[in-house]
Coordinates of C-alpha atoms and ligand atoms in Angstrom, one line a residue:
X41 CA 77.5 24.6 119.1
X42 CA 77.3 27.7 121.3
X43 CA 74.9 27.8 124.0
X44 CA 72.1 30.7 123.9
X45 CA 72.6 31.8 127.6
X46 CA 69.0 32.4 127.6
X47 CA 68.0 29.0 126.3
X48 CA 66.3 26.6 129.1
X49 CA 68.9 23.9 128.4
X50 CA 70.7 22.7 131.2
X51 CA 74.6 23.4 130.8
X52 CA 76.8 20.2 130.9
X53 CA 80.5 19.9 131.0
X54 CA 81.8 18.7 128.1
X55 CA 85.1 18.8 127.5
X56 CA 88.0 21.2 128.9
X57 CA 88.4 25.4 128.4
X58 CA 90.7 24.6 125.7
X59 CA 88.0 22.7 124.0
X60 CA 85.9 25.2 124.3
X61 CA 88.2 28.2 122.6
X62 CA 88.6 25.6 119.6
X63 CA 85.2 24.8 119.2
X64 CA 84.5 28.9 119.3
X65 CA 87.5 29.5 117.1
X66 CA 85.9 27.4 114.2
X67 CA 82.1 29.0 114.7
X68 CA 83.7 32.1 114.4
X69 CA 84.0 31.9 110.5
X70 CA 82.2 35.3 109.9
X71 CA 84.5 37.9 111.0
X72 CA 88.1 37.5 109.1
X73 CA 89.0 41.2 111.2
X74 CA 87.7 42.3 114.2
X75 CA 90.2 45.5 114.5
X76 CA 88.8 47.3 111.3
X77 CA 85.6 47.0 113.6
X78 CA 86.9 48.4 116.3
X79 CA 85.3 52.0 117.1
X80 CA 88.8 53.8 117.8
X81 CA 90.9 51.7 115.5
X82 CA 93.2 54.0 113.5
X83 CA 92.5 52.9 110.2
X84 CA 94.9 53.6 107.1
X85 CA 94.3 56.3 105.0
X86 CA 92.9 54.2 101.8
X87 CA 89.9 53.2 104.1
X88 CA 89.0 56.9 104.5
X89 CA 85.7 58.1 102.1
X90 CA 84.5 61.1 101.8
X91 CA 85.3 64.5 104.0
X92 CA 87.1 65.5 101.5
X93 CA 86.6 69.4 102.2
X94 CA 87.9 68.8 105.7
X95 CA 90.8 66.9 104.5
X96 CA 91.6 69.6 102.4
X97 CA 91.2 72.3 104.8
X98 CA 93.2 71.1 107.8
X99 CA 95.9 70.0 105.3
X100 CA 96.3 73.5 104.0
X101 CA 96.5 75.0 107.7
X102 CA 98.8 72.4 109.2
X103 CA 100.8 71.8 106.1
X104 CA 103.4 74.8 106.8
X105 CA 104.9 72.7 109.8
X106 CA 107.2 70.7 107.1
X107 CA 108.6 73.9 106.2
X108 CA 109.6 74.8 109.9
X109 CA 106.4 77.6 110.7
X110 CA 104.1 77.3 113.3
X111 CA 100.4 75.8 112.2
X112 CA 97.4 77.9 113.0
X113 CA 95.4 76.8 115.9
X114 CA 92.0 74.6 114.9
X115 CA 88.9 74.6 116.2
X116 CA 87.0 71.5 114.8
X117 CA 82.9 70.2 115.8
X118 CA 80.3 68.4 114.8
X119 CA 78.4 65.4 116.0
X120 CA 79.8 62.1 117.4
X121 CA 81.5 59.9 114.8
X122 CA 81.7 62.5 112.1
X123 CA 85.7 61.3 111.5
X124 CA 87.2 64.5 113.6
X125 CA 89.4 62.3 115.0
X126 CA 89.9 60.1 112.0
X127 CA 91.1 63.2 109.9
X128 CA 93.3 65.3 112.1
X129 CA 95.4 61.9 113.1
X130 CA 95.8 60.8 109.4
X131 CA 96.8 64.5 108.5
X132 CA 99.3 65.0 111.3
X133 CA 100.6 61.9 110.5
X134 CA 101.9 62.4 107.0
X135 CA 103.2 65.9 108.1
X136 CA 104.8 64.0 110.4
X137 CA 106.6 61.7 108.8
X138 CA 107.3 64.3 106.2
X139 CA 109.0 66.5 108.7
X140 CA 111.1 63.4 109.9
X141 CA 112.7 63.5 106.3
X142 CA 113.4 67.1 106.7
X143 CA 114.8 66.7 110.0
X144 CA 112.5 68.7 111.4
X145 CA 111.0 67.8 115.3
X146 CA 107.4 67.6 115.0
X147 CA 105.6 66.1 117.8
X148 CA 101.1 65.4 117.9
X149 CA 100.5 65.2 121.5
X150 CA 96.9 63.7 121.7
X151 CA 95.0 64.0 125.0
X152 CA 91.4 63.2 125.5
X153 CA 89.7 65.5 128.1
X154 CA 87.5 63.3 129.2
X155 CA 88.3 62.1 132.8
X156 CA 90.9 64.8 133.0
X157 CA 89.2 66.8 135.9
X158 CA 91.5 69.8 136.4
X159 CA 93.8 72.1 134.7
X160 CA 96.7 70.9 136.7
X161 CA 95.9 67.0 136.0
X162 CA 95.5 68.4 132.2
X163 CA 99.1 70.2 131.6
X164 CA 100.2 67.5 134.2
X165 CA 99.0 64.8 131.5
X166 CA 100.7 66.8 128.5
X167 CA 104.0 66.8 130.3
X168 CA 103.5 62.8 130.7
X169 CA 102.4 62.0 127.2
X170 CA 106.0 64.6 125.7
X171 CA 107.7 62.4 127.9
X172 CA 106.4 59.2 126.9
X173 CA 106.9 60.6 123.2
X174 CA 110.2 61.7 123.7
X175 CA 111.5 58.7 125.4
X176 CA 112.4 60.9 129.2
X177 CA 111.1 60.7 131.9
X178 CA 108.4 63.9 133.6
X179 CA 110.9 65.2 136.7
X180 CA 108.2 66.9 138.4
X181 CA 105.7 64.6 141.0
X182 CA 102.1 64.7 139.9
X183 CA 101.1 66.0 142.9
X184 CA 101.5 68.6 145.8
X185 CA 102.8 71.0 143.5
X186 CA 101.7 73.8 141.9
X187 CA 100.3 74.0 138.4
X188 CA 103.1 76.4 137.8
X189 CA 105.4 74.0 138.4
X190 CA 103.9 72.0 135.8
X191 CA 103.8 74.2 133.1
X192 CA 107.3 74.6 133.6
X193 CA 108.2 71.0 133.1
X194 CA 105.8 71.0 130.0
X195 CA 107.7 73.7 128.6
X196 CA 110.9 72.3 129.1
X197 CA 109.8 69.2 127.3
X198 CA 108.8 71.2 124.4
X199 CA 111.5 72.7 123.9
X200 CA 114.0 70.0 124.7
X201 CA 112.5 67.7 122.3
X202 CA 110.4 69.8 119.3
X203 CA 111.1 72.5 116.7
X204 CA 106.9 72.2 116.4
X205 CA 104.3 70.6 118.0
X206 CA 100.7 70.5 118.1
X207 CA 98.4 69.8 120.9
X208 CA 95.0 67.9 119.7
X209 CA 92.7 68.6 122.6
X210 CA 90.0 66.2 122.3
X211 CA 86.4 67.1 124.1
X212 CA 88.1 70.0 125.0
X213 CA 84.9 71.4 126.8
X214 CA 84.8 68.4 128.8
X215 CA 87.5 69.8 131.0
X216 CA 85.3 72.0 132.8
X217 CA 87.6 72.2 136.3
X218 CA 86.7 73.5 139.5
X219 CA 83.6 74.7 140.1
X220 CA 84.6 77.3 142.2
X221 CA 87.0 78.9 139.6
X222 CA 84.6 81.1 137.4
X223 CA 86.5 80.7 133.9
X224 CA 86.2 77.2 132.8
X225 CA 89.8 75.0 132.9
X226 CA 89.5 74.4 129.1
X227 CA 89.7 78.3 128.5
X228 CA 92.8 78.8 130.7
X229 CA 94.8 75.9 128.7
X230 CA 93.7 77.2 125.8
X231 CA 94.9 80.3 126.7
X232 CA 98.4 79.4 128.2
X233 CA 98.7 76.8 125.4
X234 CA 98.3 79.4 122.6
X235 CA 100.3 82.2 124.2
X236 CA 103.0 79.8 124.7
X237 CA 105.5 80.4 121.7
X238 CA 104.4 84.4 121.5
X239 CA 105.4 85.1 125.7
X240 CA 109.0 83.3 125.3
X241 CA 107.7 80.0 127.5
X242 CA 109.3 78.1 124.8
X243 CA 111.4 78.4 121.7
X244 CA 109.5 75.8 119.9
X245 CA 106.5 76.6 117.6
X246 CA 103.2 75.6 119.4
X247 CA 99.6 74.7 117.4
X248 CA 96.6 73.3 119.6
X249 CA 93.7 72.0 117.7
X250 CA 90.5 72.2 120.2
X251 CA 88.1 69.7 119.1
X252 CA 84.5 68.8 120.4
X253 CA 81.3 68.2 120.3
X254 CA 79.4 71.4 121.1
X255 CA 79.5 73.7 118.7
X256 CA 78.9 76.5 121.4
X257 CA 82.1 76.2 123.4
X258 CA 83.7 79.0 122.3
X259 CA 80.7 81.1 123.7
X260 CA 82.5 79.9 127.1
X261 CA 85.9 80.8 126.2
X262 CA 87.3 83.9 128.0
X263 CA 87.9 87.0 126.4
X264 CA 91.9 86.7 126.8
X265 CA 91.5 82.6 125.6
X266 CA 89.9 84.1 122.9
X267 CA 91.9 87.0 121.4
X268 CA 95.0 84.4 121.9
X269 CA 94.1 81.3 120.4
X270 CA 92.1 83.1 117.3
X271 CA 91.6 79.4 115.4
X272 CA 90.7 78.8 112.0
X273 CA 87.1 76.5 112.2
X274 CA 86.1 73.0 110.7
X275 CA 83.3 72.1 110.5
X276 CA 82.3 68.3 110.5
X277 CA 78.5 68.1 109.6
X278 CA 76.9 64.8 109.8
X279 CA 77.1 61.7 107.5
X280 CA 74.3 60.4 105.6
X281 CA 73.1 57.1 104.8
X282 CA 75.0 56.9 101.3
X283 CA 78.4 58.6 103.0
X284 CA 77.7 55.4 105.8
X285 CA 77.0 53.1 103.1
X286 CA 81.0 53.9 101.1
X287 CA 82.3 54.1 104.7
X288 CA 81.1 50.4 105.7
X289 CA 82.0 49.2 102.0
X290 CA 85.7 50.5 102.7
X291 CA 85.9 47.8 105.7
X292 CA 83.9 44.8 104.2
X293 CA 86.9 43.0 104.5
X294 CA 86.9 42.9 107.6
X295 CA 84.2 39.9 107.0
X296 CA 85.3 36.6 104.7
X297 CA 84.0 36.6 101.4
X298 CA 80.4 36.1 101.3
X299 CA 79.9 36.3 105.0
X300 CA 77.7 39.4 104.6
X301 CA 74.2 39.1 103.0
X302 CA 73.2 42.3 100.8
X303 CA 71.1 43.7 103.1
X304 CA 73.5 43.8 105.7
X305 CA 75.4 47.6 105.0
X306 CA 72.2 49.2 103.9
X307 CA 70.6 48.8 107.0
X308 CA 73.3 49.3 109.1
X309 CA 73.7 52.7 107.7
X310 CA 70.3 53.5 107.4
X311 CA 70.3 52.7 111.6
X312 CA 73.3 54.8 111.5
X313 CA 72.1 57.9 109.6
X314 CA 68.6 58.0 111.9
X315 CA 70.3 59.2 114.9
X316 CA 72.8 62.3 113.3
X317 CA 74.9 59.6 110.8
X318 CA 78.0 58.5 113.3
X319 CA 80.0 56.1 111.6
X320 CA 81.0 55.0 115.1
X321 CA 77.5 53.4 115.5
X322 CA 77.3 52.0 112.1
X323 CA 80.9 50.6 112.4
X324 CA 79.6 49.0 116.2
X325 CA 76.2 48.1 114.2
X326 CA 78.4 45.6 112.0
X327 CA 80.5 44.1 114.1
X328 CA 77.8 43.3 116.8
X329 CA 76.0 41.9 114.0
X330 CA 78.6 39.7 112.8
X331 CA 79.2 38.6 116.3
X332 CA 75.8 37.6 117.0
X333 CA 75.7 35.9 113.7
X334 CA 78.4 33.7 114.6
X335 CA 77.3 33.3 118.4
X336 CA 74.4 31.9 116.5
X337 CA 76.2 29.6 114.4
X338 CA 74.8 31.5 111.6
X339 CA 76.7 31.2 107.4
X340 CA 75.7 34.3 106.6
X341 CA 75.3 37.6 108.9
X342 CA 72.1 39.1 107.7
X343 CA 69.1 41.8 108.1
X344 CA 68.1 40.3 111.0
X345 CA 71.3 40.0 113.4
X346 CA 71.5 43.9 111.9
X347 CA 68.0 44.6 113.4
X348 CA 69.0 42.3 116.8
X349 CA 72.5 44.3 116.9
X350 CA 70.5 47.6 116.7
X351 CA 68.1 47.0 120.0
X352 CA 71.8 46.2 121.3
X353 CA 73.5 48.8 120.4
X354 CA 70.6 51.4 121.2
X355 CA 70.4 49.3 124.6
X356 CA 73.8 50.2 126.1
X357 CA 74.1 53.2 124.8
X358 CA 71.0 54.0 127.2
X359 CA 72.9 52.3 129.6
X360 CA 76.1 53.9 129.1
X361 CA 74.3 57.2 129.4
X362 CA 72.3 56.3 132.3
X363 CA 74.9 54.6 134.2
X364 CA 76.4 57.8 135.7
X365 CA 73.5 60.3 135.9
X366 CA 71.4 60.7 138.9
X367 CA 68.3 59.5 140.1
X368 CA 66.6 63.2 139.0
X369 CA 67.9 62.8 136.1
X370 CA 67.0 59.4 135.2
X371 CA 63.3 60.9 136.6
X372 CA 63.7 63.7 134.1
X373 CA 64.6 61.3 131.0
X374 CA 62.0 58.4 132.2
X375 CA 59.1 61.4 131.9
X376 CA 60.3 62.7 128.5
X377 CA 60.8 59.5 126.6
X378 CA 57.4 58.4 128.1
X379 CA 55.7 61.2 126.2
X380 CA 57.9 60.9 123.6
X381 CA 56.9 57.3 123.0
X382 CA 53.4 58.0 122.7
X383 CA 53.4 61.4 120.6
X384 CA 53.9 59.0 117.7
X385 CA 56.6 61.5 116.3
X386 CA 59.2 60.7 118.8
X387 CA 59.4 63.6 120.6
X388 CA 58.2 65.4 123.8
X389 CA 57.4 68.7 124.7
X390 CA 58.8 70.6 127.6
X391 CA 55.6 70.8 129.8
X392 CA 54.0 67.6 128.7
X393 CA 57.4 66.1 129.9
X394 CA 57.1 67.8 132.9
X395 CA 53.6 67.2 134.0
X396 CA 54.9 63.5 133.6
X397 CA 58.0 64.0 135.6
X398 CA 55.7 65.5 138.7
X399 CA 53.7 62.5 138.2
X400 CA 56.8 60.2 138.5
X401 CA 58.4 62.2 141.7
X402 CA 54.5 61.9 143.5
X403 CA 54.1 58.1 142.6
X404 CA 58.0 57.4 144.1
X405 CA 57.4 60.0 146.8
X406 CA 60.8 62.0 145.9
X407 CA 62.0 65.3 145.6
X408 CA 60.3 67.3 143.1
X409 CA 61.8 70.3 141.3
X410 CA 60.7 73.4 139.3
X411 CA 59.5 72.9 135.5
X412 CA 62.9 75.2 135.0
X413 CA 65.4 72.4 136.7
X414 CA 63.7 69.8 134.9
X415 CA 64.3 71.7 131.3
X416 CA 67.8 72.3 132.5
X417 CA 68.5 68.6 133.7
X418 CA 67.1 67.5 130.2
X419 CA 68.9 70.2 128.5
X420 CA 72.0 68.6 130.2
X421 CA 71.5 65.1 129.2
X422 CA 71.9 66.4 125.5
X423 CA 75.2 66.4 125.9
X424 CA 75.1 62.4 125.1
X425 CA 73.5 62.9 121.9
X426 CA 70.5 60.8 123.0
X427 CA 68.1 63.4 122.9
X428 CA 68.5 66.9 121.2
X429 CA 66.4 70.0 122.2
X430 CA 65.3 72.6 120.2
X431 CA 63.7 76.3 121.2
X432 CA 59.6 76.6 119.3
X433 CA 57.2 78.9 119.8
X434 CA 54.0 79.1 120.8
X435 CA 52.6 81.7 118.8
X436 CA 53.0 85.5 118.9
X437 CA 51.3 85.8 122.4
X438 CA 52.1 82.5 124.5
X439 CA 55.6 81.8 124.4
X440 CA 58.0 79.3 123.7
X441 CA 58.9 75.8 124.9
X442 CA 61.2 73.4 124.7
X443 CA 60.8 69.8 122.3
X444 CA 62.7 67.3 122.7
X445 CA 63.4 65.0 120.4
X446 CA 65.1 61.5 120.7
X447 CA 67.3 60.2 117.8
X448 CA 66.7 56.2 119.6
X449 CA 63.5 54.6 120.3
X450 CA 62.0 56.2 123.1
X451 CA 60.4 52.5 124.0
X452 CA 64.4 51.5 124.4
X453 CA 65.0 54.6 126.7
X454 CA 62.4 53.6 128.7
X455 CA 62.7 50.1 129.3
X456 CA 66.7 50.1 130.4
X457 CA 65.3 53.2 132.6
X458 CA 63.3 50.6 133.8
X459 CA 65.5 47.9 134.7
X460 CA 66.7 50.4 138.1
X461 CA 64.6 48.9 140.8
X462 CA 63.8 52.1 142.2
X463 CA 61.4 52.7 139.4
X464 CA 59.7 49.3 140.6
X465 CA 56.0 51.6 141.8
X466 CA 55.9 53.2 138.1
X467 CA 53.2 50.9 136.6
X468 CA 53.4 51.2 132.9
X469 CA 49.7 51.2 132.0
X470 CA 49.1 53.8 134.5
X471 CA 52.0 55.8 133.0
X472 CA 50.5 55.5 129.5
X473 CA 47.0 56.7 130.9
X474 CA 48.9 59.8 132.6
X475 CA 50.6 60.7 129.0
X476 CA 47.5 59.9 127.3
X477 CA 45.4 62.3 129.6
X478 CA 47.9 64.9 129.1
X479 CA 48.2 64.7 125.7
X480 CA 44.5 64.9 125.4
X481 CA 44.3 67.9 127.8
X482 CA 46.7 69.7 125.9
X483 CA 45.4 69.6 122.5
X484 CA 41.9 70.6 123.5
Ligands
ATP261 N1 85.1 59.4 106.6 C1 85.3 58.3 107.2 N2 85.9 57.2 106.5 C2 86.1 56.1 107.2 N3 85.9 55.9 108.5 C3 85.4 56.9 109.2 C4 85.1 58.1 108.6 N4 84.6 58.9 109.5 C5 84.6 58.3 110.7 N5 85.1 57.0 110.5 C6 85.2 56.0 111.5 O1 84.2 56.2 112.5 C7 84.8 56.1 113.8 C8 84.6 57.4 114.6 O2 85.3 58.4 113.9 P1 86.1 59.6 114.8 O3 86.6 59.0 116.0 O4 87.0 60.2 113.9 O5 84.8 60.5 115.1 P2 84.8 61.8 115.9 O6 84.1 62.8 115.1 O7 86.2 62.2 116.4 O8 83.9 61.4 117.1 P3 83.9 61.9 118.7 O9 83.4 63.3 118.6 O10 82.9 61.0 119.3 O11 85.3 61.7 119.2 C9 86.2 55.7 113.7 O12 86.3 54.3 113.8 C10 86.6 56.1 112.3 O13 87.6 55.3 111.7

């Protein structure tokens, strides 16, 4: 039987490793296939439901490569987990294959901009990921050379190995680039990218699909990015509970038979389709689920390793977030979801979250900013999708202020904050007394 690593039992040697990966092998009777729950697993077409319209639509746009023209470039958003991903792979692949019977050179080169950093690392990357596709080495060195270079390599490539190819640019508007350079580094690929075929860089007929995210991005495109890369848009709007529900159905087989009570993909979705309906989440919701069930020793996964997987889940994503922002930051956050928690609606107000934050920065005797840095460091942070912000006014005379709202529990937020010892001075019933006061104060 498994040991709870929180249990008070003392832990005894039994028998040897191998023992132990048996005796594990057999408790795990719950999940029959862990890679359908795998959050970037590239599933097969018959397990996709639904987005239907998007299907359609990108289809219709990429669908002229099989007859040897160039694609239009794309340009799809929406949320996290919305299936942008999911949809442009499965379409590119059946163009692909269908261009292979054709004899025709079509090539997806798929780069996630991530932890790119630069516009020379980016084209740098492109070059490697033709070459790996292509089966050739990259003959220029990664570094010490110009980007110029580079683009000339990655052109070569193209044309050496495609008649068409399209670049998917994944969080394109995370590849911001230096600082110092006022036009952001996704702009300036864009913009080489999709003048590429038209200024005689290569023969070969070049597509990039730009997806992300923010729905703003293009705001930040240049003007010359803009007038060149001219894509047609996609919209990916979020899933609800029922869309969740067919989603999760499509992959119950990745459990034995009976191994999921009927509870089980209802509340997973319904988790899901609080925060903005990512079928990433409710995919991770199951499989944590089904691993703590059988962790547990459990027959059945049910409601309950559903609810236990969600404090989980909603745990490290907080983490995740956390992990890599600064201390301000965390300040910034640590205010916000304290209001939050006590407004009863789960969401904060600009200045009440601010009158909380100075309370935070006197009690730890740090650095304390403007009420403008603090919106802007929050505004930041929705970037992660934890919190989202939205403009209200007022009234006609008083202006406008910022709420925040958080799609977790702000409870959750607050106690991972927590767990950083530098918060160890923030008391939490003195906290609650400094929201309650100002909450009090403010709707007098
Ligand atoms: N309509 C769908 N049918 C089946 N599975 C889906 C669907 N939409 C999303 N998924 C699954 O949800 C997960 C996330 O999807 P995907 O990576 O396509 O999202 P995304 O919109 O590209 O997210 P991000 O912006 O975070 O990259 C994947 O495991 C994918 O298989």
């Amino acid at each position: 039987m498994p040991k709870d690593p929180d249990s008070n039992t003392p832990s005894t040697q039994t028998g040897s490793i191998k023992d132990l990966i048996l005796e594990q092998e057999e408790s795990a009777s719950l999940i029959r296939n862990r890679s359908l729950l795998e959050p970037n697993e590239i599933v097969d077409e018959d397990r996709i439901v639904g987005r239907d319209f998007q299907l359609t639509e990108i289809t219709q746009h990429l669908r002229v490569a099989i007859n040897g023209e160039r694609p239009p470039n794309l340009f799809l958003y929406g949320p996290s987990g919305t299936g942008k991903s999911l949809i442009i792979n499965a379409v590119c692949q059946n163009i692909l294959e269908l261009c292979e019977s054709r004899d025709i050179r079509f090539g997806v080169i798929h780069m996630n901009c991530q932890n790119v950093g630069t516009l020379g690392s980016a084209v740098y990357e492109l070059a490697r990921k033709v070459s790996n596709d292509a089966g050739v080495p990259v003959e220029v060195p990664e570094h010490g050379i110009p980007t110029k270079k580079k683009w000339r390599e990655l052109y070569r490539l193209i044309d050496e190995h495609y008649d068409t190819v399209v670049f998917v640019l994944d969080e394109l508007d995370m590849l911001v680039g230096r600082r110092d350079i006022d036009e952001p580094a996704f702009s300036r690929l864009l913009y080489q990218l999709s003048r590429a075929g038209s200024s005689d860089e290569t023969r070969a007929n070049v597509s990039v699909t730009a997806i992300t995210n923010d729905a703003t991005m293009m705001g930040n495109v240049g003007s010359r990015a803009v007038s060149s890369f001219t894509p047609e848009d996609v919209h990916f709007n979020d899933y609800d509970a029922n869309q969740l529900r067919e989603i999760l159905y499509h992959r119950t087989d990745a459990f034995y038979e009976d191994a999921l009570s009927d509870d089980v993909i209802p509340l997973a979705a319904a988790f899901a389709a609080q925060t903005h309906g990512d079928a990433r989440k409710a995919i991770d919701l199951m499989r944590t689920a089904g691993s703590l069930a059988e962790r547990q020793g459990a027959d059945q996964v049910s409601e309950n390793h559903v609810r236990e997987a969600q404090d989980k889940v909603e745990k490290n994503r907080v983490l995740e977030v956390t992990r890599g922002i600064s201390t301000q930051k965390k300040l910034c956050l640590l205010a916000t979801a304290a209001v939050a928690r006590q407004t009863g609606t789960g969401t904060a107000k600009s200045p009440n979250g601010y009158t909380v934050y100075q309370y935070l920065t006197d009690t730890l005797d740090v650095d304390q900013y403007h009420q403008e840095t603090y919106v802007n460091k929050m505004k930041e942070l929705t970037t992660y999708s934890l919190v989202e912000s939205k403009r209200k006014s007022q009234g006609p005379h008083s202006g406008s202020y910022l709420e925040f709202s958080f799609g977790e529990n702000p409870a959750t937020i607050l106690d991972t904050l927590r767990e950083d010892s530098r918060f160890n001075d923030v008391h939490d019933d003195e906290l609650r007394s400094v929201v309650k006061a100002q909450l009090r104060k403010e709707s007098q």
